[in-house]
Tab-separated table of C-alpha atoms in Angstrom:
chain	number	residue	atom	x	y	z
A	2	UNK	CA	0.000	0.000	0.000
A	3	UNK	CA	1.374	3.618	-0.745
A	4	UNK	CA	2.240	5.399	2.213
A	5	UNK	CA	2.837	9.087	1.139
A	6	UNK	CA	1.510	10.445	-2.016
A	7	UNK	CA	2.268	14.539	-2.847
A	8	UNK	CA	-0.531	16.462	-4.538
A	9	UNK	CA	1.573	16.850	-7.789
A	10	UNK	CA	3.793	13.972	-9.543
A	11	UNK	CA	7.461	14.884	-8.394
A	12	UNK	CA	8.794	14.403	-4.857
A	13	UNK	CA	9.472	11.072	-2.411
A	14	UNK	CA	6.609	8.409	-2.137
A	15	UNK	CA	6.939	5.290	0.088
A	16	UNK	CA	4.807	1.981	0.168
A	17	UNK	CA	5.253	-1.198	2.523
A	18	UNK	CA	5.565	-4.743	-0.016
A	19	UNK	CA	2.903	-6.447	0.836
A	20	UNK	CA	3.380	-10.367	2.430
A	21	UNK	CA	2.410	-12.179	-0.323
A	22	UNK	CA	4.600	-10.288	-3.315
A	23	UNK	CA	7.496	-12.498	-1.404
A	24	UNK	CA	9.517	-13.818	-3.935
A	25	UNK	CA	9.024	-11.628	-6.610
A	26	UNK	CA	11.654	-9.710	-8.684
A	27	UNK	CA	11.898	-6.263	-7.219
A	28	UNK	CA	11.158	-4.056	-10.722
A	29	UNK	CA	8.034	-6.400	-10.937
A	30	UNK	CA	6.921	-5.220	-7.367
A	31	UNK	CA	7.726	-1.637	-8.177
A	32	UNK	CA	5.384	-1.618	-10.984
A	33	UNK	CA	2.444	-2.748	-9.309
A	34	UNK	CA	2.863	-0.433	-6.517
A	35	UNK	CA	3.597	2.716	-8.706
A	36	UNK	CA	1.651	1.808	-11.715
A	37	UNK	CA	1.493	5.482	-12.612
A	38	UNK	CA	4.856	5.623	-14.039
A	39	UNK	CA	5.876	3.045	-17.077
A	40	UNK	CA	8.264	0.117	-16.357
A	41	UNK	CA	10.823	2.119	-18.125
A	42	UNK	CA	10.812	5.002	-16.180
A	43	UNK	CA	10.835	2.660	-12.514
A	44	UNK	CA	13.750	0.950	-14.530
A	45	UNK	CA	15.780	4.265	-14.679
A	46	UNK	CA	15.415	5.327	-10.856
A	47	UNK	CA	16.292	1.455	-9.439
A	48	UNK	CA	19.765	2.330	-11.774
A	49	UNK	CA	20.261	5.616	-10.501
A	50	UNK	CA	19.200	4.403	-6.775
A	51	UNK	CA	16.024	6.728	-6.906
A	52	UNK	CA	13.984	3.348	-6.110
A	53	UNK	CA	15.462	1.637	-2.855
A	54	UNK	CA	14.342	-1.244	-0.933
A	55	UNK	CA	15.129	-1.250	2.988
A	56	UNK	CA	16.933	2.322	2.081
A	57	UNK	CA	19.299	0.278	-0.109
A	58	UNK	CA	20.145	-0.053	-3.811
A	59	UNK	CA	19.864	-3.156	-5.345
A	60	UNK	CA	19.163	-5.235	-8.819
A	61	UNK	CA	16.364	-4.991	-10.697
A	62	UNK	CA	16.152	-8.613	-10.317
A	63	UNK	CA	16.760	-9.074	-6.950
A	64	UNK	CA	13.757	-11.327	-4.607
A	65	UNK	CA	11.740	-9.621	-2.347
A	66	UNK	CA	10.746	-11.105	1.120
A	67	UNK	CA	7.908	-9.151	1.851
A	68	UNK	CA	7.226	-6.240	4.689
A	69	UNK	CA	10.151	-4.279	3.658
A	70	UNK	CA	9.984	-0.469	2.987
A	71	UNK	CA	10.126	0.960	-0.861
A	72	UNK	CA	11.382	4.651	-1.626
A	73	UNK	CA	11.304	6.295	-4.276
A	74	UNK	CA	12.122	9.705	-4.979
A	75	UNK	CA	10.155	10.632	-8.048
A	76	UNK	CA	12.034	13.006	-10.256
A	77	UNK	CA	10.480	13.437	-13.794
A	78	UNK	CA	12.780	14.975	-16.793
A	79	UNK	CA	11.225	16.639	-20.001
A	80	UNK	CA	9.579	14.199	-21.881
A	81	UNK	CA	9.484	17.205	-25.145
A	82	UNK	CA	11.787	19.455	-26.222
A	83	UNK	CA	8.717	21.042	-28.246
A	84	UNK	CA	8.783	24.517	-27.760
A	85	UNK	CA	5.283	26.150	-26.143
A	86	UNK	CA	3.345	28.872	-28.435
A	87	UNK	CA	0.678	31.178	-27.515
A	88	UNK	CA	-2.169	29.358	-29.760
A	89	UNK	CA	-5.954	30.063	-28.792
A	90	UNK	CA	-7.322	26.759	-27.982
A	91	UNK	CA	-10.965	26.147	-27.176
A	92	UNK	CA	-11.668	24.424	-23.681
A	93	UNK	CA	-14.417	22.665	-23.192
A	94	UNK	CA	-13.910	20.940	-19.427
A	95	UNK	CA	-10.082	21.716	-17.246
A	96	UNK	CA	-9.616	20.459	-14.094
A	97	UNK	CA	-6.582	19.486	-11.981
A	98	UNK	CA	-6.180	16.031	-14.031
A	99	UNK	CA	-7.349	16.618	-17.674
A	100	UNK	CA	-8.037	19.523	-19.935
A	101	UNK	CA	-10.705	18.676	-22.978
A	102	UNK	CA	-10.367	20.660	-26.077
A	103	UNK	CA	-11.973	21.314	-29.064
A	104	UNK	CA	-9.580	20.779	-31.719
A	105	UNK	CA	-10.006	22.946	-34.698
A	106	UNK	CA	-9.529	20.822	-38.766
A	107	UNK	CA	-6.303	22.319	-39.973
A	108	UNK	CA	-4.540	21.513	-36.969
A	109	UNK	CA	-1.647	18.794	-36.492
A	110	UNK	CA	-2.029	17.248	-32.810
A	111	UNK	CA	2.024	16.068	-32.397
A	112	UNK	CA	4.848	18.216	-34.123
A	113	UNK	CA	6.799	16.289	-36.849
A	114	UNK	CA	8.842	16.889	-40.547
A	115	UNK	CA	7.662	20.021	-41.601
A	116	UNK	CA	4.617	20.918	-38.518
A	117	UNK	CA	7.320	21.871	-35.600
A	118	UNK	CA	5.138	24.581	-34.685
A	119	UNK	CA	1.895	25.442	-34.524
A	120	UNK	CA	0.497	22.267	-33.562
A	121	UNK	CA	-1.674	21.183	-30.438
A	122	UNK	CA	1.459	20.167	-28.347
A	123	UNK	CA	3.219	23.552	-29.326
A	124	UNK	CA	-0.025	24.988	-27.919
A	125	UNK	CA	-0.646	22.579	-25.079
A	126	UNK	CA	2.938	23.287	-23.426
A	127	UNK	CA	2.337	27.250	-23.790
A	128	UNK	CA	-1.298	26.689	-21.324
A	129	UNK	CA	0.338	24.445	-19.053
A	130	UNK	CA	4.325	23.888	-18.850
A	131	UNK	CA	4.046	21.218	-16.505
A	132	UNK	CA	3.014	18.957	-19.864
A	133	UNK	CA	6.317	18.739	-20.728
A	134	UNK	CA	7.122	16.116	-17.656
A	135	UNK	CA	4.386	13.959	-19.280
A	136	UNK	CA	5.056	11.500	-22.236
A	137	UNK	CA	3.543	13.511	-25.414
A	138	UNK	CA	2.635	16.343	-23.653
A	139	UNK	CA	-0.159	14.296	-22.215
A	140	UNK	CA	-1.830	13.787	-25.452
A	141	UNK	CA	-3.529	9.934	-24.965
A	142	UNK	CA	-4.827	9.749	-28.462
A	143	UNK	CA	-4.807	11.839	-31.544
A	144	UNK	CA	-7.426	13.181	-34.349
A	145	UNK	CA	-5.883	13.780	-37.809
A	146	UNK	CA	-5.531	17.349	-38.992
A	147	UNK	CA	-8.430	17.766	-40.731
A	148	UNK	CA	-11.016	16.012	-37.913
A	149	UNK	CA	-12.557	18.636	-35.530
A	150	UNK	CA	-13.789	17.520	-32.736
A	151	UNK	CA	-13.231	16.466	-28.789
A	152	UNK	CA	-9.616	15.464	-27.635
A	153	UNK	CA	-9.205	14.894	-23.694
A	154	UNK	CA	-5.624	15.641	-22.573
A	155	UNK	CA	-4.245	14.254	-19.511
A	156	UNK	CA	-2.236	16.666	-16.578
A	157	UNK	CA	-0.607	14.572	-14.535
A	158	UNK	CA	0.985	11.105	-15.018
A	159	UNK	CA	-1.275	9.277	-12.979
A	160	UNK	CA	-4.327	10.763	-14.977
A	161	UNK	CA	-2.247	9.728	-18.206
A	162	UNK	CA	-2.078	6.149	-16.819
A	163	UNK	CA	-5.475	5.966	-16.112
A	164	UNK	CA	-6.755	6.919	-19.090
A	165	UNK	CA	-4.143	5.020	-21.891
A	166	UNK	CA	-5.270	1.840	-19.184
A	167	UNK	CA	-9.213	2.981	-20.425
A	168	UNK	CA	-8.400	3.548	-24.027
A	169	UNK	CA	-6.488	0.103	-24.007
A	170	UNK	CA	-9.943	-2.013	-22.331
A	171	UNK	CA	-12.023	0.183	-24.834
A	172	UNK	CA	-13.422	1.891	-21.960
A	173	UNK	CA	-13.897	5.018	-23.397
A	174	UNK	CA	-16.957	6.210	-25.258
A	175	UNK	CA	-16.290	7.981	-28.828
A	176	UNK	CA	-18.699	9.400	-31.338
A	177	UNK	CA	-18.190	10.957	-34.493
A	178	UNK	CA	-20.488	12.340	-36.963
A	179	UNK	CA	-19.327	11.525	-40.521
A	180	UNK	CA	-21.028	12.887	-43.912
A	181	UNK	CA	-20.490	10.268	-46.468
A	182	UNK	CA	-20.972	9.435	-50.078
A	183	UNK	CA	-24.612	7.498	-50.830
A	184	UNK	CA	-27.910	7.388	-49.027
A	185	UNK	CA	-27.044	4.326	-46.658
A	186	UNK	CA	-30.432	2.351	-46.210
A	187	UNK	CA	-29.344	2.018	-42.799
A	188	UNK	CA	-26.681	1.562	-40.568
A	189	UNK	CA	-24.479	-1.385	-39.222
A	190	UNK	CA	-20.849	-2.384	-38.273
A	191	UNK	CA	-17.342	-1.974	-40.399
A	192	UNK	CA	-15.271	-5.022	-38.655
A	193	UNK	CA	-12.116	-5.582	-40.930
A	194	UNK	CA	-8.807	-5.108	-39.605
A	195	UNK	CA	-6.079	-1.867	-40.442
A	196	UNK	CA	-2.822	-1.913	-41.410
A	197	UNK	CA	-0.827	-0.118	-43.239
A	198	UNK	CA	-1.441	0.354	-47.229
A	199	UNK	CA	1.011	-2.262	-49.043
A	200	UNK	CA	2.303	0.301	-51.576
A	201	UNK	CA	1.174	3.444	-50.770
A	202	UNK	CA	2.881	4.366	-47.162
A	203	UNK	CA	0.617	7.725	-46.406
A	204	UNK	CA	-1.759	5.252	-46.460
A	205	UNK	CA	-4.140	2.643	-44.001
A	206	UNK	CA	-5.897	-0.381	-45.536
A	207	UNK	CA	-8.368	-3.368	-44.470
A	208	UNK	CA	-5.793	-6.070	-44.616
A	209	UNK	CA	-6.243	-9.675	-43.433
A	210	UNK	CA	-3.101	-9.386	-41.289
A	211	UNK	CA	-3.934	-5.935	-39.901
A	212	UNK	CA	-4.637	-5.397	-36.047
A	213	UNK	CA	-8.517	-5.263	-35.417
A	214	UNK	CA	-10.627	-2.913	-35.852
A	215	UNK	CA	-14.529	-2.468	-35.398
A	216	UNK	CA	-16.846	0.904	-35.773
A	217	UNK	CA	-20.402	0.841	-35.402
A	218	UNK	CA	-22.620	3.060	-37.403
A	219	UNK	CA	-26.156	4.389	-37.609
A	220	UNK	CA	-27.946	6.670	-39.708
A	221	UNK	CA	-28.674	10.209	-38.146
A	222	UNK	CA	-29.985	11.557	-41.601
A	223	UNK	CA	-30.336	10.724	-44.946
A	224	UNK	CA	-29.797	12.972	-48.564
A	225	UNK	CA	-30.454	12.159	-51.973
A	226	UNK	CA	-27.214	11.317	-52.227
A	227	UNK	CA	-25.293	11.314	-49.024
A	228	UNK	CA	-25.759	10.494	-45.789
A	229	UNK	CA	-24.880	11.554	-42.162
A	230	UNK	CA	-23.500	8.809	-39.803
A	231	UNK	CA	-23.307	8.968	-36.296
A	232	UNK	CA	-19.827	6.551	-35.875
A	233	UNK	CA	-18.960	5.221	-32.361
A	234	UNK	CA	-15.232	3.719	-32.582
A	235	UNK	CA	-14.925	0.423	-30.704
A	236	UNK	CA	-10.768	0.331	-31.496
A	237	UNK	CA	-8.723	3.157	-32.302
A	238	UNK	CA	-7.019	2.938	-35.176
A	239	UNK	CA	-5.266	5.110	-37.272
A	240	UNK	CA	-7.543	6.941	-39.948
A	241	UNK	CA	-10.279	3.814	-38.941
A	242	UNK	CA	-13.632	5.737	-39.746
A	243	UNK	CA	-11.863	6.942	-43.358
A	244	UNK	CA	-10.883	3.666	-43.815
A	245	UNK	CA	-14.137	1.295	-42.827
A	246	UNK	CA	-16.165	3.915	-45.405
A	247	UNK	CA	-13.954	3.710	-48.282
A	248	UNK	CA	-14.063	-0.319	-47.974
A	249	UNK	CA	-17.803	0.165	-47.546
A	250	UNK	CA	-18.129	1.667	-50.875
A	251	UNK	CA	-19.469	5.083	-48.767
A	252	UNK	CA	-16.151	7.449	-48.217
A	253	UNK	CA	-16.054	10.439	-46.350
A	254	UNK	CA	-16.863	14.007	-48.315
A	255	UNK	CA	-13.890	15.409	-49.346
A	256	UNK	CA	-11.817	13.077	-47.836
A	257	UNK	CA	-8.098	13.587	-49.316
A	258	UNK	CA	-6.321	10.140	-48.946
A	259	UNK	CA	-10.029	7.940	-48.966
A	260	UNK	CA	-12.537	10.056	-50.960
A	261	UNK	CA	-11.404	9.604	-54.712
A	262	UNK	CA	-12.646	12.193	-57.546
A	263	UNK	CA	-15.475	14.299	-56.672
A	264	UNK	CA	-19.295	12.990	-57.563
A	265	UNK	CA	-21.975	15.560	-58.265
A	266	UNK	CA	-25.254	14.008	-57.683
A	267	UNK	CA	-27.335	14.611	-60.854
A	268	UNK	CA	-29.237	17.967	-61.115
A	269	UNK	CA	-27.534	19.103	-57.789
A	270	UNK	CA	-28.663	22.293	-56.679
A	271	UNK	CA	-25.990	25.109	-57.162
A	272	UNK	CA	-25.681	25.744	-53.704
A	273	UNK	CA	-24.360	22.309	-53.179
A	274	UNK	CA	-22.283	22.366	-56.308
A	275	UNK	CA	-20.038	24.795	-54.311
A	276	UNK	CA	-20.297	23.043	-50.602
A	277	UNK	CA	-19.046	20.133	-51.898
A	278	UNK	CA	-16.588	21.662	-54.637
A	279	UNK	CA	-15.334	24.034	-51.733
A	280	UNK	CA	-15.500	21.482	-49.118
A	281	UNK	CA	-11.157	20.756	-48.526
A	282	UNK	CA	-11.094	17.970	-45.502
A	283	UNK	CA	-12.819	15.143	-44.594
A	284	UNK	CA	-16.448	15.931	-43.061
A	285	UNK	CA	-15.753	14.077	-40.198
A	286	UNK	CA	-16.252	15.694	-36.267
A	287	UNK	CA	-15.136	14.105	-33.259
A	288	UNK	CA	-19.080	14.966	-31.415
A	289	UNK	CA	-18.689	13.140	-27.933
A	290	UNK	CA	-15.953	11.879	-25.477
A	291	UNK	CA	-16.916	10.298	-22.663
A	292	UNK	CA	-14.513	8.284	-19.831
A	293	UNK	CA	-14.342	8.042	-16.560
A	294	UNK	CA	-12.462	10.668	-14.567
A	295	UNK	CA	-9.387	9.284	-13.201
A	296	UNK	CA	-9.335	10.631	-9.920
A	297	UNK	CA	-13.105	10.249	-8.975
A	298	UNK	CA	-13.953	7.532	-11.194
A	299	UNK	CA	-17.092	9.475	-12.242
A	300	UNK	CA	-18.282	9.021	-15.660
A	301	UNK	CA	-17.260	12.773	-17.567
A	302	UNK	CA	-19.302	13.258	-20.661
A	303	UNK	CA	-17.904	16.058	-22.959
A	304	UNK	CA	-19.204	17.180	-26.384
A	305	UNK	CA	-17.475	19.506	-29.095
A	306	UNK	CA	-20.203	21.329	-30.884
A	307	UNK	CA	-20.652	20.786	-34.958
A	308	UNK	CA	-18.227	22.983	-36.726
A	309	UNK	CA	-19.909	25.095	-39.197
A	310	UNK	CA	-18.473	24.016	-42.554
A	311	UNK	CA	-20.222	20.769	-41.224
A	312	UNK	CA	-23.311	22.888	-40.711
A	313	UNK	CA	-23.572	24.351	-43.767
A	314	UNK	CA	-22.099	21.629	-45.828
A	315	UNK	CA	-25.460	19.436	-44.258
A	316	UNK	CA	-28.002	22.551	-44.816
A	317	UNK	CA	-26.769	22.628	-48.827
A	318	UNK	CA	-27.379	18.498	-48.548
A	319	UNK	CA	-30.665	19.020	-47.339
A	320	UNK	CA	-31.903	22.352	-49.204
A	321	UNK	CA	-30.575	19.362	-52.647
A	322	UNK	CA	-33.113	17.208	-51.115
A	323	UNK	CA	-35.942	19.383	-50.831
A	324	UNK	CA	-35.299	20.750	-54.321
A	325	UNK	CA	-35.318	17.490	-55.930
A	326	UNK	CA	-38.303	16.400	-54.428
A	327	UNK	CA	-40.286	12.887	-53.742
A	328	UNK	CA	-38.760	9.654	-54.611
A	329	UNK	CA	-35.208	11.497	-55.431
């Protein structure tokens, strides 16, 4: 049982080994007392005698007989050398333990070749410098640039442990609303696994050999030719909404990598003509996170309202259907 446990995640901690771990390798022990921190991290402060047992420094490997005292003096390093930037960032729920934002389309979540700046992290470290103790700036999963929506961002590394440990036992609640290609008759579930494309590398595929993957889908309404899906992700894969459409024969609108050439529908109204000519990203919006909080273990519901190229994108679809009439 932990013994001492400081508000924040630096300083010393100390937990009594209980009876029945005797026998066990030490690093094993650690971990499931201090499960907040990765293996790799409790691996670094047993070598550098930041982890003691009995007030001593020892092995990795070494048994444990039970009952004796562990130490550890909990010193965290920069995890980023990212540099923090004074970008606007819409906050939809901050507490001590997690911040949830609504992340604009346009913007990259992690800095990389040729986005160092101006990214989420870049604005993430500028609200709250402490991120940079945190692996990723706390970021516990990502939407791609062009997907709005909800993102929940962890503040301290027991929060961030909590929350991968959710993501990981699909835990975590998360809808989408997608605009698609083709009036869908009604909805259903895309289960075929991702991996990446075999020639194209910028690329994700339903492969045989990929890991799974599973999103459930329902019609919220339908077009003439299009449809709007409400998409709950079961797995999180990379691009896995983009990619369970395009197999289905029903891609995202204006969906770069997944959409292919643009389809008017026949006798489409000139307003939609341009929504759909003008329309740049995918029309896909992460709506609704919910997990449970990982300090009161309270289920935290969080939604990111419609952006309105969505909004106006669906009113052009709709004002189409009107125009065209019955049985179009």
């Amino acid at each position: 049982m932990t013994e001492t446990a400081p508000d924040d995640d630096t300083g010393a901690r100390s937990a009594r080994i209980p009876d029945h771990h005797a026998g066990r390798r030490f690093d094993a022990v650690l971990a499931e007392l201090f499960p907040e921190f990765s293996r790799s991290r409790l691996a670094e402060w047993i070598k550098s005698g930041d982890a003691l047992l009995d007030g001593r420094q020892v092995r990795p490997r070494e048994a444990v007989a039970g009952g004796e005292l562990v130490t550890l003096d909990v010193v965290l390093d920069e995890q980023t050398s990212d540099a923090p930037e004074d970008i606007p960032l819409t906050v939809l729920h901050e507490d001590a333990d997690v911040l949830v934002i609504d992340k604009p389309a346009g913007m990259v979540v992690h800095p990389g070749a040729g986005n160092r700046t101006g990214t989420l992290v870049n604005a993430l470290l500028f609200r709250d410098p402490a991120l940079a103790a945190l692996p990723r700036a706390g970021v516990v999963h990502r939407l791609d640039k062009d997907t709005s929506g909800v993102m929940v961002v962890a503040r301290t590394l027991q929060a961030h442990a909590a929350l991968v440990e959710q993501l990981s036992a699909r835990a975590v609640h998360r809808q989408y609303l997608a605009v698609v290609v083709g009036a869908l008759v009604s909805g259903g579930t895309a289960d075929g696994p991702i991996e990446r494309h075999p020639r194209d590398r910028l690329r994700m595929a339903v492969r045989e050999d990929g890991r799974d993957a599973v999103t459930h889908f329902r019609v919220r309404e339908r077009f003439r030719a299009h449809t709007a899906l409400e998409c709950r992700l079961e797995t999180g894969r990379t691009h896995q909404i983009r990619v369970h459409m395009q197999h289905l024969r029903h891609p995202i609108v204006g969906d770069p990598l997944y959409g292919g050439a643009l389809k008017l529908p026949k006798a489409a109204t000139d307003g939609l003509v341009a929504a759909l000519r003008g329309f740049r990203r995918q029309a896909l919006h992460a709506e609704t996170l919910e997990f449970r909080h990982p300090s009161t273990g309270e289920p935290l519901r969080v939604g990111a309202p419609v952006p309105e190229d969505m909004l106006e994108l669906m009113r052009q679809l709709r004002e189409d259907t009107r125009a065209a009439g019955p049985g179009r």
